[in-house]
Short mmCIF file of C-alpha atoms in Angstrom, two decimals:
data_model
loop_
_atom_site.label_atom_id
_atom_site.label_comp_id
_atom_site.label_asym_id
_atom_site.label_seq_id
_atom_site.Cartn_x
_atom_site.Cartn_y
_atom_site.Cartn_z
CA MET A 1 -19.71 -24.69 12.86
CA ALA A 2 -18.73 -21.48 11.32
CA ARG A 3 -15.87 -20.32 13.70
CA ALA A 4 -14.23 -17.87 11.28
CA MET A 5 -15.35 -15.01 8.97
CA VAL A 6 -13.32 -13.49 6.22
CA ASN A 7 -14.66 -10.44 4.78
CA LEU A 8 -13.56 -8.67 1.72
CA PRO A 9 -15.14 -6.91 -1.44
CA ALA A 10 -16.45 -9.56 -3.85
CA SER A 11 -15.11 -7.57 -6.90
CA ALA A 12 -12.33 -4.81 -7.31
CA ARG A 13 -10.61 -3.03 -10.13
CA ARG A 14 -7.11 -3.88 -10.87
CA GLY A 15 -4.73 -2.04 -8.85
CA GLU A 16 -7.48 -0.99 -6.14
CA ILE A 17 -6.39 -1.21 -2.52
CA ILE A 18 -8.89 -3.45 -0.82
CA GLU A 19 -9.63 -4.21 3.07
CA ILE A 20 -9.54 -7.77 4.16
CA LYS A 21 -11.34 -8.14 7.75
CA ALA A 22 -10.64 -11.56 9.34
CA LEU A 23 -12.37 -12.53 12.72
CA VAL A 24 -12.17 -15.95 14.57
CA ALA A 25 -13.56 -17.62 17.56
CA HIS A 26 -11.37 -19.52 19.80
CA ASP A 27 -11.58 -20.81 23.34
CA MET A 28 -8.58 -19.04 24.73
CA GLU A 29 -6.55 -20.17 27.84
CA THR A 30 -3.92 -17.56 28.70
CA GLY A 31 -1.45 -20.08 30.36
CA PHE A 32 -1.43 -17.66 33.67
CA ARG A 33 -4.64 -18.95 35.29
CA ARG A 34 -4.57 -21.60 38.03
CA THR A 35 -7.29 -24.01 39.30
CA GLN A 36 -8.60 -23.76 42.63
CA THR A 37 -5.96 -26.29 43.92
CA GLY A 38 -3.10 -24.05 42.44
CA ALA A 39 -2.39 -26.14 39.36
CA LEU A 40 -1.53 -24.06 36.13
CA ILE A 41 -4.06 -24.51 33.32
CA PRO A 42 -2.04 -25.14 30.17
CA ARG A 43 -2.04 -22.43 27.69
CA ASN A 44 -4.25 -22.55 24.53
CA ILE A 45 -4.03 -19.63 22.28
CA ILE A 46 -3.74 -19.04 18.48
CA THR A 47 -0.11 -18.38 17.82
CA ASP A 48 -0.06 -17.59 14.31
CA PHE A 49 -2.04 -16.10 11.34
CA THR A 50 -1.26 -16.00 7.68
CA CYS A 51 -3.18 -14.82 4.74
CA ILE A 52 -2.24 -15.92 1.17
CA TYR A 53 -3.55 -14.51 -2.00
CA ASN A 54 -3.34 -16.88 -5.02
CA GLY A 55 -0.57 -18.68 -3.23
CA ALA A 56 1.49 -15.67 -2.14
CA GLU A 57 1.75 -14.60 1.55
CA ILE A 58 0.36 -11.20 1.87
CA PHE A 59 0.09 -10.82 5.82
CA ARG A 60 1.35 -12.62 8.87
CA ALA A 61 0.91 -12.15 12.53
CA GLU A 62 2.04 -13.78 15.56
CA PHE A 63 -0.22 -13.65 18.72
CA TYR A 64 0.75 -13.80 22.26
CA PRO A 65 -1.42 -14.24 25.45
CA ALA A 66 -2.30 -10.68 25.73
CA ILE A 67 -4.33 -10.71 22.47
CA ALA A 68 -7.97 -11.02 22.43
CA ALA A 69 -9.57 -14.35 22.65
CA ASN A 70 -11.21 -13.99 19.46
CA PRO A 71 -8.80 -12.02 17.45
CA TYR A 72 -9.98 -9.55 14.79
CA LEU A 73 -7.59 -8.29 12.09
CA ALA A 74 -8.22 -5.90 9.47
CA PHE A 75 -5.44 -5.27 6.90
CA ALA A 76 -5.12 -3.94 3.26
CA THR A 77 -3.84 -5.29 0.08
CA ARG A 78 -3.60 -4.21 -3.60
CA ALA A 79 -6.03 -6.19 -5.86
CA THR A 80 -3.90 -7.78 -8.72
CA GLU A 81 -5.67 -10.63 -9.90
CA SER A 82 -8.86 -12.79 -9.52
CA GLY A 83 -8.60 -15.55 -7.16
CA THR A 84 -8.80 -16.76 -3.70
CA ILE A 85 -7.65 -15.33 -0.43
CA VAL A 86 -6.99 -17.85 1.97
CA CYS A 87 -6.67 -17.00 5.95
CA LYS A 88 -5.29 -19.71 8.23
CA TRP A 89 -4.94 -19.54 11.98
CA THR A 90 -2.83 -21.97 13.84
CA GLY A 91 -2.09 -22.28 17.74
CA ASP A 92 -1.51 -24.58 20.61
CA ASN A 93 -2.76 -28.09 20.84
CA GLY A 94 -2.55 -28.52 17.07
CA TYR A 95 -5.25 -26.03 16.24
CA SER A 96 -5.51 -25.17 12.80
CA LEU A 97 -8.54 -23.38 10.96
CA THR A 98 -8.79 -22.18 7.23
CA GLU A 99 -11.27 -19.86 5.86
CA SER A 100 -11.21 -18.46 2.33
CA ALA A 101 -12.98 -15.77 0.21
CA ALA A 102 -13.03 -15.33 -3.59
CA ILE A 103 -12.46 -12.07 -5.30
CA THR A 104 -13.13 -10.98 -8.97
CA VAL A 105 -10.64 -8.38 -10.39
CA ALA A 106 -11.73 -6.55 -13.45
CA MET B 1 -11.68 -13.91 32.08
CA ASN B 2 -8.79 -13.94 34.58
CA CYS B 3 -9.83 -14.75 38.11
CA GLY B 4 -7.44 -12.36 39.90
CA PHE B 5 -8.91 -9.41 37.82
CA THR B 6 -12.41 -10.28 38.74
CA VAL B 7 -11.73 -10.44 42.35
CA LEU B 8 -9.86 -7.08 42.43
CA ARG B 9 -12.67 -5.56 40.50
CA SER B 10 -15.48 -6.56 42.97
CA SER B 11 -13.56 -5.10 45.85
CA CYS B 12 -13.28 -1.85 43.78
CA ILE B 13 -17.02 -1.97 43.13
CA ALA B 14 -17.79 -2.50 46.78
CA SER B 15 -16.05 0.70 47.84
CA LEU B 16 -16.90 2.79 44.94
CA LEU B 17 -20.51 1.79 45.11
CA ALA B 18 -20.77 3.31 48.72
CA THR B 19 -19.28 6.49 47.38
CA VAL B 20 -21.56 6.84 44.41
CA ALA B 21 -24.49 6.34 46.40
CA ILE B 22 -23.54 8.74 48.95
CA SER B 23 -22.88 11.44 46.30
CA ALA B 24 -25.89 10.84 44.50
CA PHE B 25 -28.13 11.46 47.18
CA ALA B 26 -26.32 14.65 48.00
CA ALA B 27 -26.77 15.81 44.28
CA GLY B 28 -30.29 15.08 44.28
CA ILE B 29 -30.85 13.53 40.83
CA ALA B 30 -34.23 12.72 39.49
CA PRO B 31 -34.88 9.19 38.98
CA LEU B 32 -35.37 7.89 35.45
CA GLY B 33 -39.01 7.17 36.19
CA PRO B 34 -41.58 6.97 33.34
CA ASP B 35 -40.09 9.71 31.23
CA THR B 36 -38.93 7.65 28.24
CA SER B 37 -37.32 10.48 26.36
CA LEU B 38 -34.25 9.94 28.82
CA ARG B 39 -33.91 6.38 27.98
CA ARG B 40 -30.59 5.27 26.64
CA SER B 41 -29.34 1.89 25.22
CA GLY B 42 -25.93 0.85 26.68
CA TYR B 43 -24.75 1.50 23.18
CA ASP B 44 -24.94 5.13 23.87
CA PHE B 45 -22.57 5.00 26.63
CA MET B 46 -20.02 3.21 24.74
CA GLY B 47 -16.79 4.72 22.99
CA ARG B 48 -16.29 5.05 19.45
CA GLU B 49 -14.24 2.01 18.84
CA THR B 50 -16.71 -0.33 20.56
CA ARG B 51 -19.69 1.03 18.58
CA ALA B 52 -17.78 0.43 15.42
CA MET B 53 -17.22 -3.27 16.66
CA GLN B 54 -21.06 -3.52 17.04
CA ASP B 55 -22.06 -1.74 13.85
CA ASP B 56 -19.88 -3.96 11.33
CA ASP B 57 -20.98 -7.42 11.20
CA ALA B 58 -17.51 -8.30 9.75
CA ALA B 59 -16.05 -7.13 13.00
CA ASN B 60 -18.69 -8.11 15.49
CA PRO B 61 -17.55 -11.27 17.20
CA GLY B 62 -21.12 -12.06 18.40
CA MET B 63 -21.78 -12.82 14.47
CA LEU B 64 -19.71 -15.99 14.97
CA TRP B 65 -22.29 -17.10 17.42
CA VAL B 66 -25.03 -16.13 15.22
CA LEU B 67 -23.56 -18.04 12.30
CA ASP B 68 -23.43 -21.07 14.66
CA GLY B 69 -26.97 -20.67 15.51
CA GLU B 70 -27.93 -20.78 11.70
CA ALA B 71 -26.23 -24.15 11.45
CA LEU B 72 -27.99 -25.40 14.44
CA TRP B 73 -31.29 -24.20 13.33
CA SER B 74 -31.35 -26.71 10.65
CA ARG B 75 -29.66 -29.64 12.33
CA LYS B 76 -31.75 -32.44 13.36
CA ALA B 77 -31.81 -33.50 17.12
CA GLY B 78 -33.38 -35.74 19.63
CA ALA B 79 -35.32 -38.97 19.46
CA ALA B 80 -37.69 -37.10 16.93
CA ALA B 81 -35.02 -36.45 14.65
CA ARG B 82 -36.36 -33.05 14.02
CA SER B 83 -34.73 -29.66 13.54
CA CYS B 84 -36.04 -26.25 14.36
CA PHE B 85 -36.45 -25.74 10.61
CA ASP B 86 -38.72 -28.73 10.14
CA CYS B 87 -41.33 -26.89 12.41
CA HIS B 88 -40.56 -23.26 12.01
CA GLY B 89 -39.20 -23.16 8.45
CA ASP B 90 -36.97 -20.16 7.59
CA ALA B 91 -36.12 -18.38 10.83
CA ARG B 92 -35.59 -15.04 8.98
CA SER B 93 -39.28 -14.83 8.50
CA SER B 94 -40.62 -17.14 11.19
CA MET B 95 -38.51 -15.73 14.02
CA LYS B 96 -38.78 -12.04 13.16
CA GLY B 97 -39.94 -10.05 16.14
CA VAL B 98 -40.03 -13.15 18.39
CA ALA B 99 -37.03 -12.40 20.72
CA ALA B 100 -38.53 -8.69 21.15
CA ARG B 101 -41.56 -10.46 22.86
CA TYR B 102 -39.84 -12.62 25.50
CA PRO B 103 -39.98 -13.35 28.27
CA ALA B 104 -43.41 -14.55 27.41
CA PHE B 105 -46.21 -16.27 29.14
CA ASP B 106 -46.23 -19.99 28.91
CA ALA B 107 -49.45 -21.57 29.72
CA ALA B 108 -48.19 -25.15 30.52
CA ARG B 109 -45.77 -23.60 33.39
CA ALA B 110 -48.35 -20.90 34.12
CA ARG B 111 -45.59 -18.31 34.14
CA PRO B 112 -43.44 -16.22 31.89
CA VAL B 113 -40.48 -17.88 30.38
CA ASN B 114 -37.31 -16.49 28.65
CA LEU B 115 -36.17 -17.27 25.14
CA GLU B 116 -33.66 -19.89 26.65
CA GLN B 117 -36.26 -21.66 28.19
CA ARG B 118 -38.48 -21.65 25.24
CA ILE B 119 -35.79 -23.15 23.09
CA ASN B 120 -35.47 -25.81 25.82
CA ILE B 121 -39.20 -26.42 25.80
CA CYS B 122 -39.13 -26.99 22.19
CA ARG B 123 -36.17 -29.43 22.59
CA THR B 124 -37.69 -31.50 25.34
CA GLY B 125 -41.13 -31.33 23.85
CA GLN B 126 -40.98 -31.42 20.19
CA GLN B 127 -37.50 -32.54 19.39
CA LYS B 128 -37.45 -35.13 22.45
CA ALA B 129 -33.82 -34.06 23.12
CA PRO B 130 -31.99 -33.33 26.50
CA PRO B 131 -32.23 -29.44 27.25
CA LEU B 132 -29.32 -27.41 26.44
CA ALA B 133 -27.63 -26.22 29.57
CA TYR B 134 -27.45 -22.33 30.37
CA GLU B 135 -24.69 -20.58 28.91
CA THR B 136 -23.38 -23.53 26.59
CA LYS B 137 -22.30 -22.50 23.15
CA ASP B 138 -25.13 -24.19 21.58
CA LEU B 139 -27.72 -22.30 23.64
CA LEU B 140 -26.23 -19.03 23.22
CA ALA B 141 -25.86 -19.61 19.48
CA LEU B 142 -29.58 -20.47 19.17
CA THR B 143 -30.68 -17.42 21.22
CA ALA B 144 -28.04 -15.05 19.30
CA TYR B 145 -29.37 -16.50 16.01
CA ILE B 146 -33.18 -15.99 16.93
CA GLY B 147 -32.45 -12.66 18.58
CA ARG B 148 -30.78 -11.40 15.39
CA GLN B 149 -34.04 -11.88 13.58
CA SER B 150 -35.55 -9.13 15.51
CA ARG B 151 -32.53 -6.58 15.17
CA GLY B 152 -33.93 -3.08 14.48
CA LEU B 153 -37.24 -4.06 15.85
CA PRO B 154 -39.01 -2.37 19.07
CA ILE B 155 -39.15 -4.52 22.28
CA GLY B 156 -42.66 -5.27 22.57
CA ILE B 157 -43.62 -6.90 26.08
CA ALA B 158 -47.33 -7.58 26.23
CA ILE B 159 -48.58 -7.31 29.81
CA ASP B 160 -51.88 -8.90 30.53
CA GLU B 161 -53.66 -10.29 33.78
CA ARG B 162 -51.61 -13.30 33.65
CA THR B 163 -48.27 -11.62 33.29
CA ARG B 164 -48.97 -8.76 35.51
CA PRO B 165 -48.07 -10.50 38.75
CA PHE B 166 -44.78 -11.59 37.50
CA LEU B 167 -44.02 -7.97 36.13
CA GLU B 168 -44.94 -6.63 39.48
CA ALA B 169 -42.50 -9.06 41.29
CA GLY B 170 -39.62 -8.15 38.95
CA ARG B 171 -40.34 -4.42 39.61
CA GLU B 172 -40.27 -5.11 43.33
CA GLU B 173 -37.02 -6.99 43.01
CA PHE B 174 -35.52 -4.09 40.90
CA ASN B 175 -36.34 -1.68 43.58
CA ARG B 176 -35.59 -4.00 46.47
CA ARG B 177 -32.21 -3.45 48.52
CA GLN B 178 -30.32 -6.75 48.92
CA GLY B 179 -26.94 -8.21 49.59
CA GLN B 180 -24.27 -7.27 51.92
CA LEU B 181 -23.98 -3.69 50.36
CA ASN B 182 -27.68 -3.38 50.76
CA LEU B 183 -28.22 -1.74 47.35
CA SER B 184 -31.09 -2.09 44.90
CA CYS B 185 -30.96 -2.10 41.03
CA ALA B 186 -32.67 0.97 41.12
CA GLN B 187 -30.10 3.08 42.98
CA CYS B 188 -27.54 2.47 40.25
CA HIS B 189 -29.76 2.17 37.18
CA ASP B 190 -32.34 4.49 37.74
CA ASP B 191 -30.67 7.19 40.28
CA ASN B 192 -27.09 7.17 38.97
CA TRP B 193 -26.94 6.21 35.29
CA ASP B 194 -25.08 9.24 34.30
CA LYS B 195 -22.08 8.59 36.69
CA ARG B 196 -19.23 6.06 36.31
CA LEU B 197 -18.26 3.18 38.51
CA ALA B 198 -14.59 1.75 38.47
CA GLY B 199 -14.09 3.89 35.36
CA ASN B 200 -16.96 2.19 33.66
CA ALA B 201 -20.26 4.06 32.69
CA ILE B 202 -23.38 2.99 34.94
CA THR B 203 -25.85 2.31 32.29
CA GLN B 204 -29.68 2.44 32.51
CA ALA B 205 -30.07 -1.19 32.54
CA HIS B 206 -32.04 -1.64 29.34
CA PRO B 207 -31.37 -5.39 27.98
CA THR B 208 -31.69 -4.23 24.12
CA GLY B 209 -28.77 -6.61 22.80
CA TYR B 210 -28.86 -9.87 24.47
CA PRO B 211 -27.42 -12.30 24.08
CA LEU B 212 -24.24 -10.05 23.41
CA TYR B 213 -20.44 -10.21 23.09
CA ARG B 214 -19.01 -8.48 26.28
CA ILE B 215 -15.46 -7.72 25.70
CA GLU B 216 -14.77 -8.44 29.38
CA TRP B 217 -16.04 -11.87 28.85
CA GLN B 218 -14.29 -12.33 25.66
CA GLY B 219 -17.57 -14.32 24.43
CA VAL B 220 -21.16 -14.18 24.13
CA GLY B 221 -23.37 -14.26 27.40
CA SER B 222 -26.99 -14.01 28.36
CA LEU B 223 -28.95 -11.49 30.19
CA GLU B 224 -29.09 -13.86 33.10
CA ARG B 225 -25.36 -14.20 33.29
CA ARG B 226 -25.15 -10.28 33.39
CA LEU B 227 -27.87 -10.11 36.08
CA ARG B 228 -25.80 -12.72 38.10
CA ASN B 229 -22.56 -10.47 37.64
CA CYS B 230 -24.45 -7.36 38.90
CA LEU B 231 -25.72 -9.54 42.06
CA VAL B 232 -22.17 -10.53 42.84
CA GLY B 233 -21.07 -7.07 42.53
CA THR B 234 -23.35 -5.97 45.12
CA ARG B 235 -22.33 -9.03 47.16
CA THR B 236 -25.68 -10.82 46.69
CA GLN B 237 -26.24 -14.51 46.63
CA ALA B 238 -26.96 -14.75 42.76
CA TYR B 239 -30.04 -16.92 41.83
CA ASP B 240 -29.48 -19.77 39.82
CA PHE B 241 -29.79 -19.67 35.96
CA GLY B 242 -33.51 -20.15 35.08
CA ALA B 243 -34.69 -19.06 38.47
CA PRO B 244 -38.09 -17.63 38.51
CA GLU B 245 -36.69 -14.38 40.39
CA LEU B 246 -34.31 -14.05 37.27
CA VAL B 247 -37.04 -14.39 34.75
CA ASP B 248 -39.39 -11.88 36.61
CA LEU B 249 -36.49 -9.41 36.58
CA GLU B 250 -35.90 -9.98 33.03
CA LEU B 251 -39.73 -9.45 32.16
CA PHE B 252 -39.68 -6.22 34.24
CA LEU B 253 -36.49 -4.87 32.39
CA MET B 254 -37.72 -5.89 28.95
CA TRP B 255 -41.15 -4.24 29.78
CA ARG B 256 -39.09 -1.11 30.93
CA ALA B 257 -37.25 -0.97 27.72
CA ARG B 258 -40.35 -1.25 25.70
CA GLY B 259 -40.27 0.26 22.46
CA MET B 260 -36.42 0.55 22.30
CA LYS B 261 -34.69 -1.30 19.38
CA ILE B 262 -33.29 -4.88 19.64
CA GLU B 263 -29.56 -4.69 18.72
CA THR B 264 -28.55 -8.39 18.93
CA PRO B 265 -25.85 -9.46 18.88
CA ALA B 266 -24.69 -6.22 20.57
CA VAL B 267 -21.12 -5.72 21.52
CA ARG B 268 -20.49 -4.25 25.11
CA PRO B 269 -17.37 -3.33 27.08
#
C-alpha cells in the first residue's frame, strides 16, 4: 500500500533549483491521550525525516507531537546530477518508511 | 483527534448555535431555497492555504487513500478470489461518473444505497468476501479511489418514482428540528450559511468532495461520519453508519447539490 508520496520534477537543468514535496500517511498517537479508564495511550509518532540525494543528505527534520499526523514537507535543492532522491521517515515502535524518486539532470 | 478538544468544542457549539439562531431570525436572511446561483461548495469557504492543499495532488493527503484504493482495486479478495478489476476493468474508465450518481437505487434492497454499501454488496455478492466495516482504511480507500474517477464531473442524482419517497424522507429529515438543541440542518445550512460558528464557516452542506481529508480528523472520512458529527453537535443521538435515515439524508444532500462538481478527495478544515 502506498503510504508515502515524493514529488519532484522528472528532469531539470544543471544548477536549477527544484522543489521536493514529501507526504506520508501515519496513524499518529500524540502520547497525551488517555483511555476511558485513564491509562495513557503510548506515543506513536514519526520522529525523523531525512532526504538523501545520491548519497548526500540534503534535508533533515525532527518531528514532535504537535506536527500533523500525516506530515507534508516541501523544500528546495539545487539539481546537480542525475540520480535518485530518497526520502526516509522513521519513528516510534520501529517505524520506518522509504520512498524515492528519480531525476534526470541535463 | 484529541478527546479534550472535542468535548470543549461541542459545548462551544451548543452555546453559539443558540446565539446564531436568534441573530439570524432577527436579520431575516432569505433561505438558500431553489436559487442555485447562490450555491457554494465548502471549497469556497476555505482559506488560501487549505485550497492550495486540495488543488495540488502532491500536497493533498487524500491522494494517499486514493493510491491505496488503486492498489485494492486489483487485489483479489474473498472465496471467489476475484478483484474489482476482474469484473469492472480499469476504474479510470469504468468508474468515471459513478460516484456522482450515488446514493442510487438498488433493486434487491428496494431502496437507495450509498457508495460504501454498493462496494459491500459487490464484496459479499461477487467476491464472496466479508463486508468492509464503515470508516475502515480499506473502505475509505476504495470509495476515495472510485470517487476520484468522478472529479470535475457534475453531481447527477436521478430521481424517479422509486427514489422519490426516499428523497422526500431525506428532505423532511433535513428540515426537522431534532436533538437537545432542537435544531434542524436547514437552520444552519440554509438560513445561516454566510455566518460563522465557533470561528468556523457555516457552509451550505453540499457534499461535493466525499470521502474527504479533514484536517480536524487528520484523516479521510465519509459523508456519514460528517453527518454524525453534526448530529452530535446538535446533541442528537446519531444514527448508526449505514442507517436508512442517513442514506436518505445523503440522497437529499446530493440531489440538493446536483450539477455541482465532484472534488473527491477534497480537503476541508
